[in-house]
mmCIF file of C-alpha atoms in Angstrom:
data_model
loop_
_atom_site.group_PDB
_atom_site.id
_atom_site.type_symbol
_atom_site.label_atom_id
_atom_site.label_comp_id
_atom_site.label_asym_id
_atom_site.label_seq_id
_atom_site.Cartn_x
_atom_site.Cartn_y
_atom_site.Cartn_z
ATOM 1 C CA MET B 1 0.095 0.052 0.149
ATOM 2 C CA THR B 2 0.949 3.242 -0.991
ATOM 3 C CA GLU B 3 -0.067 6.852 0.584
ATOM 4 C CA ALA B 4 0.433 9.811 -1.732
ATOM 5 C CA ALA B 5 1.920 12.342 0.644
ATOM 6 C CA ALA B 6 3.369 14.709 -1.960
ATOM 7 C CA ARG B 7 3.621 15.072 -5.686
ATOM 8 C CA ARG B 8 4.607 12.331 -7.724
ATOM 9 C CA ALA B 9 7.899 11.910 -9.558
ATOM 10 C CA PRO B 10 7.402 12.384 -13.242
ATOM 11 C CA GLY B 11 6.549 9.320 -15.207
ATOM 12 C CA THR B 12 4.655 7.553 -12.175
ATOM 13 C CA PRO B 13 1.528 6.418 -13.040
ATOM 14 C CA CYS B 14 -1.002 8.616 -10.632
ATOM 15 C CA TRP B 15 -4.393 8.431 -11.603
ATOM 16 C CA VAL B 16 -7.055 6.407 -13.393
ATOM 17 C CA SER B 17 -10.153 7.541 -15.180
ATOM 18 C CA LEU B 18 -13.304 6.460 -17.084
ATOM 19 C CA MET B 19 -15.543 8.585 -19.420
ATOM 20 C CA VAL B 20 -18.970 6.948 -19.899
ATOM 21 C CA HIS B 21 -22.498 7.613 -21.124
ATOM 22 C CA ASP B 22 -24.248 7.002 -17.862
ATOM 23 C CA MET B 23 -22.579 8.520 -14.915
ATOM 24 C CA ALA B 24 -25.227 7.257 -12.557
ATOM 25 C CA ALA B 25 -25.393 3.675 -13.268
ATOM 26 C CA THR B 26 -21.812 3.238 -13.821
ATOM 27 C CA GLN B 27 -21.128 4.923 -9.971
ATOM 28 C CA GLU B 28 -23.604 2.463 -8.772
ATOM 29 C CA PHE B 29 -21.750 -0.548 -10.281
ATOM 30 C CA TYR B 30 -18.484 0.458 -8.836
ATOM 31 C CA GLY B 31 -19.731 1.636 -5.797
ATOM 32 C CA ALA B 32 -21.300 -1.844 -5.082
ATOM 33 C CA LEU B 33 -17.848 -3.833 -6.342
ATOM 34 C CA PHE B 34 -15.338 -1.687 -4.798
ATOM 35 C CA GLY B 35 -17.131 0.215 -2.181
ATOM 36 C CA TRP B 36 -16.506 3.631 -3.727
ATOM 37 C CA GLU B 37 -18.140 6.904 -2.704
ATOM 38 C CA PHE B 38 -18.256 9.739 -4.928
ATOM 39 C CA ARG B 39 -17.855 13.271 -4.898
ATOM 40 C CA PRO B 40 -17.835 15.900 -7.461
ATOM 41 C CA GLY B 41 -14.650 16.726 -9.245
ATOM 42 C CA PRO B 42 -13.575 19.617 -12.201
ATOM 43 C CA ARG B 43 -16.258 20.209 -14.813
ATOM 44 C CA GLN B 44 -14.189 21.840 -17.576
ATOM 45 C CA LEU B 45 -14.647 18.576 -19.634
ATOM 46 C CA GLY B 46 -18.499 17.988 -18.325
ATOM 47 C CA PRO B 47 -19.685 16.248 -15.422
ATOM 48 C CA TYR B 48 -16.940 14.507 -13.622
ATOM 49 C CA ALA B 49 -16.534 12.522 -10.297
ATOM 50 C CA ARG B 50 -13.770 11.258 -8.141
ATOM 51 C CA ALA B 51 -14.331 7.927 -6.429
ATOM 52 C CA LEU B 52 -13.315 7.387 -2.738
ATOM 53 C CA LEU B 53 -12.077 4.643 -0.850
ATOM 54 C CA ASP B 54 -12.418 5.342 2.835
ATOM 55 C CA GLY B 55 -12.374 8.850 2.266
ATOM 56 C CA LYS B 56 -9.399 8.769 -0.123
ATOM 57 C CA GLU B 57 -9.319 9.281 -3.834
ATOM 58 C CA VAL B 58 -8.563 6.314 -6.082
ATOM 59 C CA ALA B 59 -10.269 7.204 -9.436
ATOM 60 C CA GLY B 60 -12.359 9.336 -11.653
ATOM 61 C CA ILE B 61 -15.609 9.050 -13.738
ATOM 62 C CA GLY B 62 -16.733 11.646 -16.291
ATOM 63 C CA LEU B 63 -19.414 11.881 -18.737
ATOM 64 C CA LEU B 64 -18.441 10.925 -21.959
ATOM 65 C CA PRO B 65 -19.832 14.177 -24.578
ATOM 66 C CA ALA B 66 -22.807 12.759 -26.797
ATOM 67 C CA GLU B 67 -20.854 13.621 -30.032
ATOM 68 C CA ARG B 68 -17.529 12.087 -29.242
ATOM 69 C CA GLN B 69 -17.254 8.439 -30.559
ATOM 70 C CA LEU B 70 -14.463 7.586 -28.001
ATOM 71 C CA SER B 71 -14.253 3.965 -26.642
ATOM 72 C CA ILE B 72 -15.226 3.437 -23.263
ATOM 73 C CA ALA B 73 -12.010 2.202 -21.411
ATOM 74 C CA TRP B 74 -10.126 2.919 -18.699
ATOM 75 C CA THR B 75 -7.553 5.548 -19.081
ATOM 76 C CA PRO B 76 -4.007 5.747 -16.813
ATOM 77 C CA TYR B 77 -2.583 9.020 -16.261
ATOM 78 C CA VAL B 78 1.159 9.640 -16.025
ATOM 79 C CA ALA B 79 2.659 12.458 -13.736
ATOM 80 C CA SER B 80 4.530 15.299 -15.664
ATOM 81 C CA ASP B 81 6.006 18.511 -14.118
ATOM 82 C CA ASP B 82 4.935 20.462 -17.574
ATOM 83 C CA VAL B 83 2.612 19.037 -19.637
ATOM 84 C CA ASP B 84 3.118 21.147 -22.387
ATOM 85 C CA VAL B 85 6.645 19.857 -22.850
ATOM 86 C CA THR B 86 5.563 16.022 -22.035
ATOM 87 C CA ALA B 87 2.618 16.569 -24.786
ATOM 88 C CA ALA B 88 5.333 18.106 -27.225
ATOM 89 C CA THR B 89 7.883 15.190 -26.706
ATOM 90 C CA VAL B 90 4.795 12.672 -27.029
ATOM 91 C CA ARG B 91 4.608 14.111 -30.737
ATOM 92 C CA GLN B 92 8.248 14.197 -31.461
ATOM 93 C CA CYS B 93 8.437 10.280 -30.926
ATOM 94 C CA GLY B 94 5.644 9.580 -32.927
ATOM 95 C CA GLY B 95 2.701 9.607 -30.599
ATOM 96 C CA THR B 96 -0.529 11.760 -30.786
ATOM 97 C CA VAL B 97 -2.310 14.118 -28.574
ATOM 98 C CA GLY B 98 -5.776 14.284 -28.985
ATOM 99 C CA VAL B 99 -7.109 16.384 -26.237
ATOM 100 C CA GLY B 100 -5.373 19.228 -24.481
ATOM 101 C CA PRO B 101 -3.028 20.714 -22.724
ATOM 102 C CA LEU B 102 -5.582 22.448 -20.784
ATOM 103 C CA ASP B 103 -6.580 23.294 -17.484
ATOM 104 C CA ALA B 104 -8.754 20.816 -15.158
ATOM 105 C CA GLY B 105 -9.644 23.886 -13.046
ATOM 106 C CA GLU B 106 -7.694 24.330 -9.856
ATOM 107 C CA ALA B 107 -6.900 20.639 -9.736
ATOM 108 C CA GLY B 108 -4.080 20.607 -12.489
ATOM 109 C CA ARG B 109 -3.287 20.583 -16.389
ATOM 110 C CA MET B 110 -4.008 17.574 -18.614
ATOM 111 C CA ALA B 111 -3.262 15.938 -21.750
ATOM 112 C CA ILE B 112 -4.636 12.869 -23.622
ATOM 113 C CA GLY B 113 -2.385 11.065 -26.014
ATOM 114 C CA SER B 114 -1.518 8.151 -27.711
ATOM 115 C CA ASP B 115 1.331 6.095 -28.511
ATOM 116 C CA PRO B 116 2.573 4.972 -32.151
ATOM 117 C CA SER B 117 0.704 1.947 -31.869
ATOM 118 C CA GLY B 118 -2.835 3.728 -30.772
ATOM 119 C CA ALA B 119 -2.935 2.819 -26.789
ATOM 120 C CA VAL B 120 -4.608 5.828 -25.149
ATOM 121 C CA PHE B 121 -3.077 7.547 -21.704
ATOM 122 C CA GLY B 122 -3.432 10.773 -19.832
ATOM 123 C CA ILE B 123 -0.797 13.105 -18.961
ATOM 124 C CA TRP B 124 -1.315 14.952 -15.339
ATOM 125 C CA GLN B 125 0.340 18.069 -14.232
ATOM 126 C CA ALA B 126 -0.642 18.508 -10.407
ATOM 127 C CA ALA B 127 -1.748 21.643 -8.820
ATOM 128 C CA GLU B 128 -4.045 20.956 -5.853
ATOM 129 C CA HIS B 129 -5.269 17.100 -6.954
ATOM 130 C CA LEU B 130 -2.162 15.104 -6.668
ATOM 131 C CA GLY B 131 -3.744 12.019 -8.211
ATOM 132 C CA MET B 132 -4.579 8.350 -6.160
ATOM 133 C CA ALA B 133 -4.276 8.768 -2.592
ATOM 134 C CA VAL B 134 -3.780 5.419 -1.961
ATOM 135 C CA THR B 135 -3.011 1.964 -4.022
ATOM 136 C CA GLY B 136 -2.546 -1.389 -3.909
ATOM 137 C CA VAL B 137 -5.343 -1.930 -1.260
ATOM 138 C CA PRO B 138 -8.607 -3.838 -2.220
ATOM 139 C CA GLY B 139 -10.912 -1.414 -4.081
ATOM 140 C CA ALA B 140 -7.894 0.819 -5.379
ATOM 141 C CA VAL B 141 -5.394 0.638 -8.418
ATOM 142 C CA ALA B 142 -2.889 -2.018 -8.074
ATOM 143 C CA TRP B 143 -1.122 -2.039 -11.479
ATOM 144 C CA ASN B 144 -1.202 -0.742 -14.977
ATOM 145 C CA GLU B 145 -0.272 -2.853 -18.385
ATOM 146 C CA LEU B 146 0.015 -1.899 -21.710
ATOM 147 C CA VAL B 147 -1.382 -4.682 -23.881
ATOM 148 C CA THR B 148 0.151 -4.435 -27.518
ATOM 149 C CA ARG B 149 1.264 -6.515 -30.642
ATOM 150 C CA GLU B 150 4.907 -6.434 -29.522
ATOM 151 C CA THR B 151 7.032 -4.670 -26.927
ATOM 152 C CA ALA B 152 10.462 -3.569 -28.587
ATOM 153 C CA SER B 153 9.255 -0.456 -30.826
ATOM 154 C CA VAL B 154 6.506 0.638 -28.318
ATOM 155 C CA THR B 155 8.775 0.322 -24.875
ATOM 156 C CA LYS B 156 11.269 2.515 -26.662
ATOM 157 C CA PHE B 157 8.522 5.458 -27.165
ATOM 158 C CA TYR B 158 7.623 5.303 -23.307
ATOM 159 C CA GLU B 159 11.069 5.337 -22.530
ATOM 160 C CA SER B 160 11.851 8.387 -24.616
ATOM 161 C CA VAL B 161 8.847 10.363 -23.468
ATOM 162 C CA PHE B 162 8.991 9.337 -19.516
ATOM 163 C CA GLY B 163 12.467 8.367 -19.098
ATOM 164 C CA TYR B 164 11.653 4.881 -18.159
ATOM 165 C CA THR B 165 14.379 1.859 -17.879
ATOM 166 C CA GLU B 166 13.042 -1.672 -18.915
ATOM 167 C CA ASP B 167 13.499 -4.840 -17.299
ATOM 168 C CA ALA B 168 12.849 -7.365 -19.826
ATOM 169 C CA VAL B 169 11.468 -11.106 -19.619
ATOM 170 C CA VAL B 170 13.879 -13.201 -21.677
ATOM 171 C CA SER B 171 11.595 -16.115 -23.105
ATOM 172 C CA ALA B 172 11.143 -17.595 -26.488
ATOM 173 C CA ASP B 173 7.504 -17.876 -26.027
ATOM 174 C CA PHE B 174 6.589 -14.712 -23.780
ATOM 175 C CA ASP B 175 7.154 -11.126 -24.653
ATOM 176 C CA CYS B 176 6.857 -9.037 -21.440
ATOM 177 C CA VAL B 177 8.841 -5.914 -20.396
ATOM 178 C CA THR B 178 8.580 -4.204 -16.721
ATOM 179 C CA LEU B 179 9.183 -0.483 -16.953
ATOM 180 C CA LEU B 180 11.106 1.102 -14.285
ATOM 181 C CA LEU B 181 11.474 4.716 -12.635
ATOM 182 C CA GLU B 182 14.873 4.979 -10.854
ATOM 183 C CA ASP B 183 14.906 1.405 -10.824
ATOM 184 C CA ARG B 184 11.195 0.979 -9.267
ATOM 185 C CA PRO B 185 8.580 -1.210 -11.213
ATOM 186 C CA VAL B 186 5.604 1.224 -12.208
ATOM 187 C CA ALA B 187 4.183 -0.312 -15.301
ATOM 188 C CA SER B 188 4.350 -3.543 -17.649
ATOM 189 C CA VAL B 189 4.416 -4.009 -21.191
ATOM 190 C CA HIS B 190 2.880 -7.252 -22.551
ATOM 191 C CA GLY B 191 3.323 -8.420 -26.155
ATOM 192 C CA VAL B 192 0.610 -10.502 -27.237
ATOM 193 C CA GLY B 193 0.754 -10.783 -31.086
ATOM 194 C CA HIS B 194 -1.877 -12.122 -33.025
ATOM 195 C CA ALA B 195 -3.985 -12.381 -29.660
ATOM 196 C CA LEU B 196 -4.629 -8.810 -29.494
ATOM 197 C CA PRO B 197 -8.602 -7.922 -30.001
ATOM 198 C CA PRO B 198 -9.145 -6.965 -33.247
ATOM 199 C CA ASP B 199 -11.795 -5.066 -32.087
ATOM 200 C CA ARG B 200 -9.863 -3.180 -29.260
ATOM 201 C CA GLY B 201 -6.209 -2.920 -30.806
ATOM 202 C CA PRO B 202 -3.335 -1.983 -28.016
ATOM 203 C CA HIS B 203 -4.404 -0.620 -25.332
ATOM 204 C CA TRP B 204 -3.565 -0.077 -21.409
ATOM 205 C CA MET B 205 -5.325 -2.238 -18.710
ATOM 206 C CA THR B 206 -6.092 -1.176 -15.135
ATOM 207 C CA TYR B 207 -5.663 -3.762 -12.268
ATOM 208 C CA PHE B 208 -7.876 -3.232 -9.289
ATOM 209 C CA GLU B 209 -7.092 -4.916 -6.412
ATOM 210 C CA VAL B 210 -9.493 -7.358 -4.801
ATOM 211 C CA ARG B 211 -9.635 -9.759 -1.597
ATOM 212 C CA ASP B 212 -10.958 -12.612 -3.521
ATOM 213 C CA VAL B 213 -10.780 -12.346 -7.545
ATOM 214 C CA ASP B 214 -13.294 -15.435 -7.905
ATOM 215 C CA GLU B 215 -15.624 -14.053 -5.633
ATOM 216 C CA ALA B 216 -15.273 -10.467 -7.417
ATOM 217 C CA VAL B 217 -16.245 -11.882 -10.939
ATOM 218 C CA GLU B 218 -19.256 -13.244 -9.632
ATOM 219 C CA ARG B 219 -20.204 -9.846 -8.239
ATOM 220 C CA VAL B 220 -19.429 -8.158 -11.308
ATOM 221 C CA ALA B 221 -21.944 -10.480 -13.084
ATOM 222 C CA ASP B 222 -24.671 -9.811 -10.438
ATOM 223 C CA LEU B 223 -24.099 -6.231 -10.992
ATOM 224 C CA GLY B 224 -24.600 -6.433 -14.919
ATOM 225 C CA GLY B 225 -20.941 -6.928 -15.873
ATOM 226 C CA HIS B 226 -19.687 -9.989 -17.457
ATOM 227 C CA ALA B 227 -16.115 -11.829 -17.297
ATOM 228 C CA VAL B 228 -14.249 -11.538 -20.125
ATOM 229 C CA ARG B 229 -11.150 -13.734 -19.485
ATOM 230 C CA ALA B 230 -11.331 -16.271 -16.641
ATOM 231 C CA ALA B 231 -9.398 -16.076 -13.291
ATOM 232 C CA ARG B 232 -6.039 -17.606 -13.328
ATOM 233 C CA ASP B 233 -2.850 -17.793 -11.440
ATOM 234 C CA GLY B 234 -0.223 -15.731 -12.787
ATOM 235 C CA ALA B 235 3.031 -13.696 -12.021
ATOM 236 C CA ARG B 236 1.079 -10.801 -10.269
ATOM 237 C CA GLY B 237 -1.119 -13.299 -8.212
ATOM 238 C CA ARG B 238 -4.606 -14.386 -9.504
ATOM 239 C CA VAL B 239 -6.149 -12.421 -12.137
ATOM 240 C CA ALA B 240 -9.070 -11.998 -14.145
ATOM 241 C CA THR B 241 -10.173 -10.008 -16.712
ATOM 242 C CA VAL B 242 -13.945 -8.183 -16.677
ATOM 243 C CA ALA B 243 -16.113 -5.605 -18.363
ATOM 244 C CA ASP B 244 -18.444 -3.200 -16.697
ATOM 245 C CA PRO B 245 -22.037 -2.453 -18.146
ATOM 246 C CA GLU B 246 -20.813 -0.298 -20.770
ATOM 247 C CA GLY B 247 -18.409 -2.609 -21.675
ATOM 248 C CA ALA B 248 -14.805 -0.822 -20.068
ATOM 249 C CA GLU B 249 -12.596 -3.753 -19.308
ATOM 250 C CA PHE B 250 -10.547 -4.110 -16.512
ATOM 251 C CA ALA B 251 -8.471 -6.713 -14.308
ATOM 252 C CA LEU B 252 -9.341 -7.809 -11.043
ATOM 253 C CA VAL B 253 -6.300 -9.168 -8.647
ATOM 254 C CA THR B 254 -5.512 -10.576 -5.719
ATOM 255 C CA SER B 255 -1.951 -9.971 -5.461
ATOM 256 C CA ALA B 256 0.855 -12.582 -5.087
ATOM 257 C CA SER B 257 2.445 -10.401 -2.073
#
């Protein structure tokens, strides 16, 4: 478990956000699944709520503008000391910036970009809002993983933009890289080749910690979501992939540690 005591170092994943068509139903789903409560956040991009776990901010849920044809997906945000400079670097390194940079009230300044393969991520320059106040406990974010075709080229992009180094798993049949920030693991990149869902393309997957993955998968179904990939034991612990009622996919994990 980590507490957010101060501004995060640039390159650190610091927030996750979900834009949906029905905020009320989505809040009801995640509130029942994770025990979240909600309070209003900055409204520069429309209605937005911050999810709280035991009074501590863990995620955001916003209303997708009716005219925007975006996929419903959890988006990780990475800390930056200067979002304008980082956005320019994203472009220089072959990525795109689709939203911003723009101010989110007094909370901070943000942009949403995508890497050269098309996976979407956010950039956050904190002012009043530092990001997730707690991680790694049941109901909070545990990890972020980029699911992509192959790791080599896209890993270089993230190293150039955010200053990561990599710790690669050397295996003939497993293409996985852990991204390190000052020798600290912050995210992973998993190359799945032709197993990548054609309807989704490369994407970031948010892992949420739960006490019991199998029970949580059943709860998801009871609440109107569904299982995407059955629970299995892996390097991070016991993991399942599920989707909420609007189709946003995320992973549930009971961490090995």
